[in-house]
PDB file of C-alpha atoms and ligand atoms in Angstrom:
ATOM      1  CA  UNK V   1       7.203 -11.807   8.310  1.00 98.00           C
ATOM      2  CA  UNK V   2       4.040 -10.348   9.824  1.00 98.00           C
ATOM      3  CA  UNK V   3       1.901  -7.631   8.354  1.00 98.00           C
ATOM      4  CA  UNK V   4      -1.371  -5.779   8.752  1.00 98.00           C
ATOM      5  CA  UNK V   5      -3.092  -3.116   6.687  1.00 98.00           C
ATOM      6  CA  UNK V   6      -3.722  -0.640   9.517  1.00 98.00           C
ATOM      7  CA  UNK V   7      -5.965   1.627   7.447  1.00 98.00           C
ATOM      8  CA  UNK V   8      -6.744   1.776   3.757  1.00 98.00           C
ATOM      9  CA  UNK V   9      -8.805   3.991   1.474  1.00 96.00           C
ATOM     10  CA  UNK V  10      -8.933   7.497   0.140  1.00 89.00           C
ATOM     11  CA  UNK V  11      -9.259   8.754   3.736  1.00 92.00           C
ATOM     12  CA  UNK V  12      -5.919   7.426   4.967  1.00 97.00           C
ATOM     13  CA  UNK V  13      -3.403   4.659   4.473  1.00 98.00           C
ATOM     14  CA  UNK V  14      -0.889   2.852   6.654  1.00 98.00           C
ATOM     15  CA  UNK V  15       0.608  -0.645   6.620  1.00 98.00           C
ATOM     16  CA  UNK V  16       2.656  -2.469   9.231  1.00 98.00           C
ATOM     17  CA  UNK V  17       5.345  -5.012   8.260  1.00 98.00           C
ATOM     18  CA  UNK V  18       7.543  -6.661  10.840  1.00 98.00           C
ATOM     19  CA  UNK V  19      10.007  -9.460  11.567  1.00 98.00           C
ATOM     20  CA  UNK V  20      11.687 -10.362  14.855  1.00 96.00           C
ATOM     21  CA  UNK V  21      14.137  -7.495  14.370  1.00 97.00           C
ATOM     22  CA  UNK V  22      12.519  -4.972  12.023  1.00 98.00           C
ATOM     23  CA  UNK V  23       9.205  -3.223  12.497  1.00 98.00           C
ATOM     24  CA  UNK V  24       8.234  -0.726   9.820  1.00 98.00           C
ATOM     25  CA  UNK V  25       5.291   1.386   8.803  1.00 98.00           C
ATOM     26  CA  UNK V  26       4.611   2.014   5.132  1.00 98.00           C
ATOM     27  CA  UNK V  27       2.985   5.464   5.075  1.00 98.00           C
ATOM     28  CA  UNK V  28       1.098   7.016   7.969  1.00 98.00           C
ATOM     29  CA  UNK V  29      -1.872   8.691   6.297  1.00 98.00           C
ATOM     30  CA  UNK V  30      -3.882   8.583   9.510  1.00 98.00           C
ATOM     31  CA  UNK V  31      -3.201  10.580  12.684  1.00 98.00           C
ATOM     32  CA  UNK V  32      -0.532   9.469  15.138  1.00 98.00           C
ATOM     33  CA  UNK V  33      -3.269   8.594  17.613  1.00 98.00           C
ATOM     34  CA  UNK V  34      -5.103   6.435  15.070  1.00 98.00           C
ATOM     35  CA  UNK V  35      -1.841   4.705  14.115  1.00 98.00           C
ATOM     36  CA  UNK V  36      -1.085   3.937  17.767  1.00 98.00           C
ATOM     37  CA  UNK V  37      -4.603   2.582  18.326  1.00 98.00           C
ATOM     38  CA  UNK V  38      -4.396   0.390  15.201  1.00 98.00           C
ATOM     39  CA  UNK V  39      -1.007  -0.992  16.265  1.00 98.00           C
ATOM     40  CA  UNK V  40      -2.346  -1.711  19.725  1.00 98.00           C
ATOM     41  CA  UNK V  41      -5.275  -3.573  18.126  1.00 98.00           C
ATOM     42  CA  UNK V  42      -2.866  -5.987  16.429  1.00 98.00           C
ATOM     43  CA  UNK V  43      -0.654  -6.348  19.501  1.00 98.00           C
ATOM     44  CA  UNK V  44       2.299  -4.231  18.353  1.00 98.00           C
ATOM     45  CA  UNK V  45       3.819  -1.636  20.662  1.00 97.00           C
ATOM     46  CA  UNK V  46       4.695   1.553  18.783  1.00 97.00           C
ATOM     47  CA  UNK V  47       7.934   1.669  20.825  1.00 98.00           C
ATOM     48  CA  UNK V  48       9.034  -1.410  18.841  1.00 97.00           C
ATOM     49  CA  UNK V  49       8.874   0.438  15.501  1.00 98.00           C
ATOM     50  CA  UNK V  50      12.182   0.840  13.699  1.00 98.00           C
ATOM     51  CA  UNK V  51      11.390   2.893  10.560  1.00 98.00           C
ATOM     52  CA  UNK V  52       8.799   4.586   8.373  1.00 98.00           C
ATOM     53  CA  UNK V  53       8.766   4.202   4.578  1.00 98.00           C
ATOM     54  CA  UNK V  54       6.950   6.699   2.367  1.00 98.00           C
ATOM     55  CA  UNK V  55       5.380   5.848  -0.987  1.00 98.00           C
ATOM     56  CA  UNK V  56       4.476   9.440  -1.959  1.00 98.00           C
ATOM     57  CA  UNK V  57       3.552  12.798  -0.494  1.00 98.00           C
ATOM     58  CA  UNK V  58      -0.267  12.813  -0.825  1.00 97.00           C
ATOM     59  CA  UNK V  59      -1.929  13.672   2.462  1.00 97.00           C
ATOM     60  CA  UNK V  60      -3.728  10.307   2.716  1.00 98.00           C
ATOM     61  CA  UNK V  61      -0.224   8.800   3.070  1.00 98.00           C
ATOM     62  CA  UNK V  62       1.671  11.282   5.246  1.00 98.00           C
ATOM     63  CA  UNK V  63      -0.756  12.841   7.729  1.00 98.00           C
ATOM     64  CA  UNK V  64       0.771  11.215  10.823  1.00 98.00           C
ATOM     65  CA  UNK V  65       4.343  10.695   9.646  1.00 98.00           C
ATOM     66  CA  UNK V  66       5.912  13.672  11.419  1.00 98.00           C
ATOM     67  CA  UNK V  67       4.158  12.926  14.704  1.00 98.00           C
ATOM     68  CA  UNK V  68       5.134   9.234  14.694  1.00 98.00           C
ATOM     69  CA  UNK V  69       8.746   9.950  13.669  1.00 98.00           C
ATOM     70  CA  UNK V  70       9.180  12.520  16.448  1.00 98.00           C
ATOM     71  CA  UNK V  71       7.330  10.557  19.126  1.00 98.00           C
ATOM     72  CA  UNK V  72       9.211   7.301  18.550  1.00 98.00           C
ATOM     73  CA  UNK V  73      12.455   8.728  17.162  1.00 98.00           C
ATOM     74  CA  UNK V  74      12.101   6.905  13.836  1.00 98.00           C
ATOM     75  CA  UNK V  75      14.049   7.333  10.617  1.00 98.00           C
ATOM     76  CA  UNK V  76      11.877   8.163   7.583  1.00 98.00           C
ATOM     77  CA  UNK V  77      12.813   6.659   4.210  1.00 98.00           C
ATOM     78  CA  UNK V  78      11.678   8.404   1.024  1.00 98.00           C
ATOM     79  CA  UNK V  79      13.233   9.258  -2.312  1.00 98.00           C
ATOM     80  CA  UNK V  80      14.821  12.644  -2.979  1.00 98.00           C
ATOM     81  CA  UNK V  81      11.937  14.138  -4.961  1.00 98.00           C
ATOM     82  CA  UNK V  82       9.418  13.020  -2.356  1.00 98.00           C
ATOM     83  CA  UNK V  83      11.559  14.532   0.401  1.00 98.00           C
ATOM     84  CA  UNK V  84      11.462  17.868  -1.428  1.00 97.00           C
ATOM     85  CA  UNK V  85       7.645  17.737  -1.126  1.00 97.00           C
ATOM     86  CA  UNK V  86       7.595  16.409   2.451  1.00 96.00           C
ATOM     87  CA  UNK V  87       9.755  19.216   3.811  1.00 90.00           C
ATOM     88  CA  UNK V  88       7.373  21.829   5.135  1.00 89.00           C
ATOM     89  CA  UNK V  89       4.437  19.401   5.298  1.00 94.00           C
ATOM     90  CA  UNK V  90       5.371  17.113   8.170  1.00 96.00           C
ATOM     91  CA  UNK V  91       6.923  19.502  10.704  1.00 96.00           C
ATOM     92  CA  UNK V  92      10.525  19.473  11.844  1.00 95.00           C
ATOM     93  CA  UNK V  93      12.437  16.260  11.236  1.00 96.00           C
ATOM     94  CA  UNK V  94      16.047  16.002  12.420  1.00 96.00           C
ATOM     95  CA  UNK V  95      18.611  15.554   9.659  1.00 96.00           C
ATOM     96  CA  UNK V  96      19.684  12.162  10.983  1.00 97.00           C
ATOM     97  CA  UNK V  97      16.073  10.936  10.701  1.00 98.00           C
ATOM     98  CA  UNK V  98      15.958  11.806   6.979  1.00 98.00           C
ATOM     99  CA  UNK V  99      16.964   8.788   4.927  1.00 98.00           C
ATOM    100  CA  UNK V 100      16.919   8.243   1.188  1.00 98.00           C
ATOM    101  CA  UNK V 101      15.371   5.292  -0.594  1.00 98.00           C
ATOM    102  CA  UNK V 102      15.427   5.749  -4.355  1.00 98.00           C
ATOM    103  CA  UNK V 103      13.330   3.952  -6.956  1.00 98.00           C
ATOM    104  CA  UNK V 104      14.767   0.564  -7.896  1.00 97.00           C
ATOM    105  CA  UNK V 105      16.933   0.417  -4.790  1.00 98.00           C
ATOM    106  CA  UNK V 106      17.182  -2.624  -2.507  1.00 98.00           C
ATOM    107  CA  UNK V 107      17.884  -2.248   1.185  1.00 98.00           C
ATOM    108  CA  UNK V 108      18.135  -4.468   4.235  1.00 98.00           C
ATOM    109  CA  UNK V 109      16.633  -3.043   7.396  1.00 97.00           C
ATOM    110  CA  UNK V 110      17.858  -5.578   9.935  1.00 97.00           C
ATOM    111  CA  UNK V 111      16.480  -8.905   8.668  1.00 97.00           C
ATOM    112  CA  UNK V 112      13.865  -7.392   6.359  1.00 98.00           C
ATOM    113  CA  UNK V 113      14.717  -7.039   2.664  1.00 98.00           C
ATOM    114  CA  UNK V 114      13.003  -4.146   0.889  1.00 98.00           C
ATOM    115  CA  UNK V 115      12.885  -3.306  -2.805  1.00 98.00           C
ATOM    116  CA  UNK V 116      11.220  -0.208  -4.222  1.00 98.00           C
ATOM    117  CA  UNK V 117       9.733   0.270  -7.670  1.00 98.00           C
ATOM    118  CA  UNK V 118       8.320   3.276  -9.514  1.00 98.00           C
ATOM    119  CA  UNK V 119       4.595   3.638 -10.112  1.00 98.00           C
ATOM    120  CA  UNK V 120       2.564   5.915 -12.366  1.00 96.00           C
ATOM    121  CA  UNK V 121       0.640   8.397 -10.187  1.00 96.00           C
ATOM    122  CA  UNK V 122       0.342  12.177  -9.994  1.00 96.00           C
ATOM    123  CA  UNK V 123       2.916  12.733  -7.251  1.00 97.00           C
ATOM    124  CA  UNK V 124       6.575  13.822  -7.373  1.00 98.00           C
ATOM    125  CA  UNK V 125       8.126  10.336  -7.579  1.00 98.00           C
ATOM    126  CA  UNK V 126       5.715   7.742  -6.211  1.00 98.00           C
ATOM    127  CA  UNK V 127       6.768   4.182  -5.506  1.00 98.00           C
ATOM    128  CA  UNK V 128       5.649   0.812  -4.243  1.00 98.00           C
ATOM    129  CA  UNK V 129       7.572  -1.761  -2.197  1.00 98.00           C
ATOM    130  CA  UNK V 130       8.275  -5.477  -2.045  1.00 98.00           C
ATOM    131  CA  UNK V 131       9.322  -7.047   1.263  1.00 98.00           C
ATOM    132  CA  UNK V 132      11.426 -10.176   1.626  1.00 98.00           C
ATOM    133  CA  UNK V 133      12.080 -12.320   4.664  1.00 98.00           C
ATOM    134  CA  UNK V 134      12.799 -16.022   5.100  1.00 97.00           C
ATOM    135  CA  UNK V 135      11.916 -16.889   1.446  1.00 97.00           C
ATOM    136  CA  UNK V 136       8.577 -15.081   1.753  1.00 98.00           C
ATOM    137  CA  UNK V 137       7.552 -12.072  -0.265  1.00 98.00           C
ATOM    138  CA  UNK V 138       4.940  -9.365   0.244  1.00 98.00           C
ATOM    139  CA  UNK V 139       4.198  -6.844  -2.532  1.00 98.00           C
ATOM    140  CA  UNK V 140       2.501  -3.507  -1.961  1.00 98.00           C
ATOM    141  CA  UNK V 141       1.089  -1.588  -4.949  1.00 98.00           C
ATOM    142  CA  UNK V 142      -1.526   1.124  -4.474  1.00 98.00           C
ATOM    143  CA  UNK V 143      -1.996   4.585  -5.993  1.00 97.00           C
ATOM    144  CA  UNK V 144      -1.157   3.712  -9.573  1.00 97.00           C
ATOM    145  CA  UNK V 145      -2.801   4.595 -12.844  1.00 94.00           C
ATOM    146  CA  UNK V 146      -1.837   1.406 -14.614  1.00 94.00           C
ATOM    147  CA  UNK V 147       0.228  -1.706 -14.058  1.00 97.00           C
ATOM    148  CA  UNK V 148       3.289  -1.689 -16.310  1.00 96.00           C
ATOM    149  CA  UNK V 149       5.139  -4.844 -17.308  1.00 96.00           C
ATOM    150  CA  UNK V 150       8.075  -3.578 -15.248  1.00 97.00           C
ATOM    151  CA  UNK V 151       5.862  -3.470 -12.150  1.00 98.00           C
ATOM    152  CA  UNK V 152       4.519  -6.962 -12.859  1.00 98.00           C
ATOM    153  CA  UNK V 153       8.072  -8.253 -13.153  1.00 97.00           C
ATOM    154  CA  UNK V 154       8.957  -6.779  -9.753  1.00 98.00           C
ATOM    155  CA  UNK V 155       5.884  -7.702  -7.721  1.00 98.00           C
ATOM    156  CA  UNK V 156       5.057 -11.158  -9.099  1.00 98.00           C
ATOM    157  CA  UNK V 157       5.832 -14.335  -7.171  1.00 98.00           C
ATOM    158  CA  UNK V 158       4.691 -12.928  -3.842  1.00 98.00           C
ATOM    159  CA  UNK V 159       2.899 -14.864  -1.117  1.00 98.00           C
ATOM    160  CA  UNK V 160       0.678 -11.873  -0.419  1.00 98.00           C
ATOM    161  CA  UNK V 161      -0.271  -8.695  -2.237  1.00 98.00           C
ATOM    162  CA  UNK V 162      -1.702  -5.438  -0.978  1.00 98.00           C
ATOM    163  CA  UNK V 163      -3.190  -4.250  -4.238  1.00 98.00           C
ATOM    164  CA  UNK V 164      -5.294  -1.287  -5.225  1.00 98.00           C
ATOM    165  CA  UNK V 165      -8.941  -1.659  -6.285  1.00 98.00           C
ATOM    166  CA  UNK V 166      -9.865   2.010  -6.041  1.00 97.00           C
ATOM    167  CA  UNK V 167     -13.130   2.507  -7.866  1.00 97.00           C
ATOM    168  CA  UNK V 168     -15.903   1.086  -9.926  1.00 96.00           C
ATOM    169  CA  UNK V 169     -15.759   2.899 -13.253  1.00 96.00           C
ATOM    170  CA  UNK V 170     -19.552   3.249 -13.552  1.00 95.00           C
ATOM    171  CA  UNK V 171     -19.924   4.584 -10.005  1.00 96.00           C
ATOM    172  CA  UNK V 172     -17.166   7.080 -10.685  1.00 95.00           C
ATOM    173  CA  UNK V 173     -18.726   8.218 -13.973  1.00 93.00           C
ATOM    174  CA  UNK V 174     -22.124   8.701 -12.300  1.00 94.00           C
ATOM    175  CA  UNK V 175     -20.679  10.420  -9.230  1.00 94.00           C
ATOM    176  CA  UNK V 176     -20.866  14.126  -8.494  1.00 92.00           C
ATOM    177  CA  UNK V 177     -17.118  14.607  -8.811  1.00 92.00           C
ATOM    178  CA  UNK V 178     -16.167  17.379 -11.224  1.00 94.00           C
ATOM    179  CA  UNK V 179     -15.132  16.055 -14.612  1.00 93.00           C
ATOM    180  CA  UNK V 180     -11.524  17.162 -14.082  1.00 94.00           C
ATOM    181  CA  UNK V 181     -11.301  14.987 -10.960  1.00 93.00           C
ATOM    182  CA  UNK V 182     -12.942  12.009 -12.693  1.00 94.00           C
ATOM    183  CA  UNK V 183     -10.512  12.373 -15.569  1.00 94.00           C
ATOM    184  CA  UNK V 184      -7.571  12.464 -13.154  1.00 93.00           C
ATOM    185  CA  UNK V 185      -8.691   9.314 -11.299  1.00 93.00           C
ATOM    186  CA  UNK V 186      -9.302   7.441 -14.565  1.00 93.00           C
ATOM    187  CA  UNK V 187      -6.021   8.569 -16.143  1.00 93.00           C
ATOM    188  CA  UNK V 188      -2.800   6.590 -16.202  1.00 92.00           C
ATOM    189  CA  UNK V 189      -1.464   8.700 -13.308  1.00 93.00           C
ATOM    190  CA  UNK V 190      -4.615   8.103 -11.241  1.00 95.00           C
ATOM    191  CA  UNK V 191      -5.926   4.983  -9.537  1.00 97.00           C
ATOM    192  CA  UNK V 192      -6.698   1.379 -10.527  1.00 97.00           C
ATOM    193  CA  UNK V 193     -10.330   0.466 -11.064  1.00 98.00           C
ATOM    194  CA  UNK V 194     -11.712  -2.838  -9.787  1.00 98.00           C
ATOM    195  CA  UNK V 195     -11.613  -4.205 -13.317  1.00 98.00           C
ATOM    196  CA  UNK V 196      -8.069  -3.103 -14.088  1.00 97.00           C
ATOM    197  CA  UNK V 197      -6.962  -4.547 -10.771  1.00 98.00           C
ATOM    198  CA  UNK V 198      -8.636  -7.877 -11.537  1.00 98.00           C
ATOM    199  CA  UNK V 199      -7.119  -8.039 -15.003  1.00 97.00           C
ATOM    200  CA  UNK V 200      -3.640  -7.181 -13.762  1.00 97.00           C
ATOM    201  CA  UNK V 201      -3.878  -9.747 -10.954  1.00 98.00           C
ATOM    202  CA  UNK V 202      -5.121 -12.449 -13.307  1.00 97.00           C
ATOM    203  CA  UNK V 203      -2.022 -11.888 -15.444  1.00 95.00           C
ATOM    204  CA  UNK V 204       0.499 -12.734 -12.759  1.00 96.00           C
ATOM    205  CA  UNK V 205      -1.153 -14.679  -9.929  1.00 98.00           C
ATOM    206  CA  UNK V 206      -0.001 -18.271  -9.952  1.00 96.00           C
ATOM    207  CA  UNK V 207      -2.842 -19.932  -8.079  1.00 97.00           C
ATOM    208  CA  UNK V 208      -0.625 -20.943  -5.180  1.00 96.00           C
ATOM    209  CA  UNK V 209      -3.043 -19.717  -2.527  1.00 96.00           C
ATOM    210  CA  UNK V 210      -1.699 -16.185  -2.665  1.00 98.00           C
ATOM    211  CA  UNK V 211      -3.488 -13.724  -0.432  1.00 98.00           C
ATOM    212  CA  UNK V 212      -4.659 -10.543  -2.103  1.00 98.00           C
ATOM    213  CA  UNK V 213      -5.740  -7.618   0.056  1.00 98.00           C
ATOM    214  CA  UNK V 214      -7.965  -5.289  -1.939  1.00 98.00           C
ATOM    215  CA  UNK V 215      -6.836  -1.830  -0.879  1.00 98.00           C
ATOM    216  CA  UNK V 216      -7.269   1.924  -1.246  1.00 98.00           C
ATOM    217  CA  UNK V 217     -10.985   1.715  -2.035  1.00 98.00           C
ATOM    218  CA  UNK V 218     -12.699   5.005  -2.768  1.00 96.00           C
ATOM    219  CA  UNK V 219     -15.329   5.891  -0.183  1.00 95.00           C
ATOM    220  CA  UNK V 220     -17.618   7.504  -2.772  1.00 94.00           C
ATOM    221  CA  UNK V 221     -17.001   5.381  -5.833  1.00 96.00           C
ATOM    222  CA  UNK V 222     -16.640   1.831  -4.616  1.00 97.00           C
ATOM    223  CA  UNK V 223     -17.934  -0.790  -2.194  1.00 97.00           C
ATOM    224  CA  UNK V 224     -15.944  -3.711  -0.819  1.00 97.00           C
ATOM    225  CA  UNK V 225     -18.482  -6.271  -2.033  1.00 97.00           C
ATOM    226  CA  UNK V 226     -18.439  -4.826  -5.539  1.00 98.00           C
ATOM    227  CA  UNK V 227     -14.629  -4.722  -5.650  1.00 98.00           C
ATOM    228  CA  UNK V 228     -14.415  -8.295  -4.407  1.00 98.00           C
ATOM    229  CA  UNK V 229     -17.030  -9.574  -6.874  1.00 98.00           C
ATOM    230  CA  UNK V 230     -15.510  -7.783  -9.851  1.00 98.00           C
ATOM    231  CA  UNK V 231     -12.008  -9.068  -9.103  1.00 98.00           C
ATOM    232  CA  UNK V 232     -13.337 -12.564  -8.295  1.00 98.00           C
ATOM    233  CA  UNK V 233     -15.227 -12.794 -11.607  1.00 98.00           C
ATOM    234  CA  UNK V 234     -12.201 -11.766 -13.622  1.00 98.00           C
ATOM    235  CA  UNK V 235      -9.903 -14.189 -11.792  1.00 98.00           C
ATOM    236  CA  UNK V 236     -12.372 -17.062 -12.229  1.00 97.00           C
ATOM    237  CA  UNK V 237     -12.767 -16.286 -15.930  1.00 97.00           C
ATOM    238  CA  UNK V 238      -9.012 -16.877 -16.155  1.00 95.00           C
ATOM    239  CA  UNK V 239      -9.366 -20.196 -14.366  1.00 96.00           C
ATOM    240  CA  UNK V 240      -8.259 -19.177 -10.860  1.00 97.00           C
ATOM    241  CA  UNK V 241     -10.534 -20.455  -8.139  1.00 97.00           C
ATOM    242  CA  UNK V 242     -11.088 -17.778  -5.486  1.00 97.00           C
ATOM    243  CA  UNK V 243     -11.001 -19.201  -1.951  1.00 96.00           C
ATOM    244  CA  UNK V 244      -8.711 -21.983  -3.124  1.00 96.00           C
ATOM    245  CA  UNK V 245      -6.080 -20.911  -5.677  1.00 97.00           C
ATOM    246  CA  UNK V 246      -6.292 -17.303  -4.523  1.00 98.00           C
ATOM    247  CA  UNK V 247      -7.656 -15.727  -1.330  1.00 98.00           C
ATOM    248  CA  UNK V 248      -9.226 -12.295  -1.539  1.00 98.00           C
ATOM    249  CA  UNK V 249      -9.069 -10.266   1.667  1.00 98.00           C
ATOM    250  CA  UNK V 250     -10.713  -7.032   2.697  1.00 98.00           C
ATOM    251  CA  UNK V 251      -9.110  -3.897   4.091  1.00 98.00           C
ATOM    252  CA  UNK V 252     -10.844  -1.169   6.072  1.00 98.00           C
ATOM    253  CA  UNK V 253     -10.642   2.620   6.240  1.00 97.00           C
ATOM    254  CA  UNK V 254     -10.986   2.688  10.033  1.00 96.00           C
ATOM    255  CA  UNK V 255      -9.581  -0.535  11.467  1.00 97.00           C
ATOM    256  CA  UNK V 256      -6.639  -2.848  10.888  1.00 98.00           C
ATOM    257  CA  UNK V 257      -6.709  -6.232   9.212  1.00 98.00           C
ATOM    258  CA  UNK V 258      -5.774  -9.220  11.394  1.00 98.00           C
ATOM    259  CA  UNK V 259      -2.011  -9.525  11.815  1.00 98.00           C
ATOM    260  CA  UNK V 260      -1.064 -12.059   9.139  1.00 97.00           C
ATOM    261  CA  UNK V 261       2.018 -14.245   9.263  1.00 97.00           C
ATOM    262  CA  UNK V 262       3.870 -15.308   6.126  1.00 96.00           C
TER     263      UNK V 262
HETATM  264 ZN1  LIG F   1      -1.877   9.317  -4.029  1.00 84.12          ZN
HETATM  265 ZN1  LIG F   2      -3.590   7.446  -1.799  1.00 84.12          ZN
END
């Protein structure tokens, strides 16, 4: 299984996951053009894509979905409540391109196993995904207000995680955001702070050289170095050696991460 975080952050999100037979995008919150350029950067032809999965209907996750689905004739998988929100936001999608993927469901797209799980976030019915191929597992969890024990149960045991570290709580508190927005981000239907992310990760990482991609960083209220340091300190307090037991990786708002093979 190969994957790359094509773009990540409050400005737009997209992930590529592929095997020899399946080639999927998780969200396209960047433009079609940006998605094509990012895929080209990692050596993937967009013509090879086989499906798009949608986590939720916020614009930083769906901006380029309609364009990519029409241009490459791709089926889009989302749950029923998310579809109700997508209709009217992503242009015309043929009925046979509309597929349903409900929370808690497991599907096989060619040789790629996919399991969805519900997350707490202020969207219609947001979800995350785990991917399985050849005894390897990749878990994707961003846009969540807190990490429930149910989520931990589903995502644990992965070889790699794409995990949210959205904001530094102090930076957010000091920022010029209106209080209502701050309260929303900090709430349990908002986003994970660096600290909450570190604590959650330290609860389930096993120290088997898992790779953790810190994702969905806020442009205004976070910095990659701060996110990395905060998570690193928490993991090391719990006895996990970063760079050895666990590898922390960066993601970028405007360029893809190196295509990683699991
Ligand atoms: Zn969101
Ligand atoms: Zn988002």
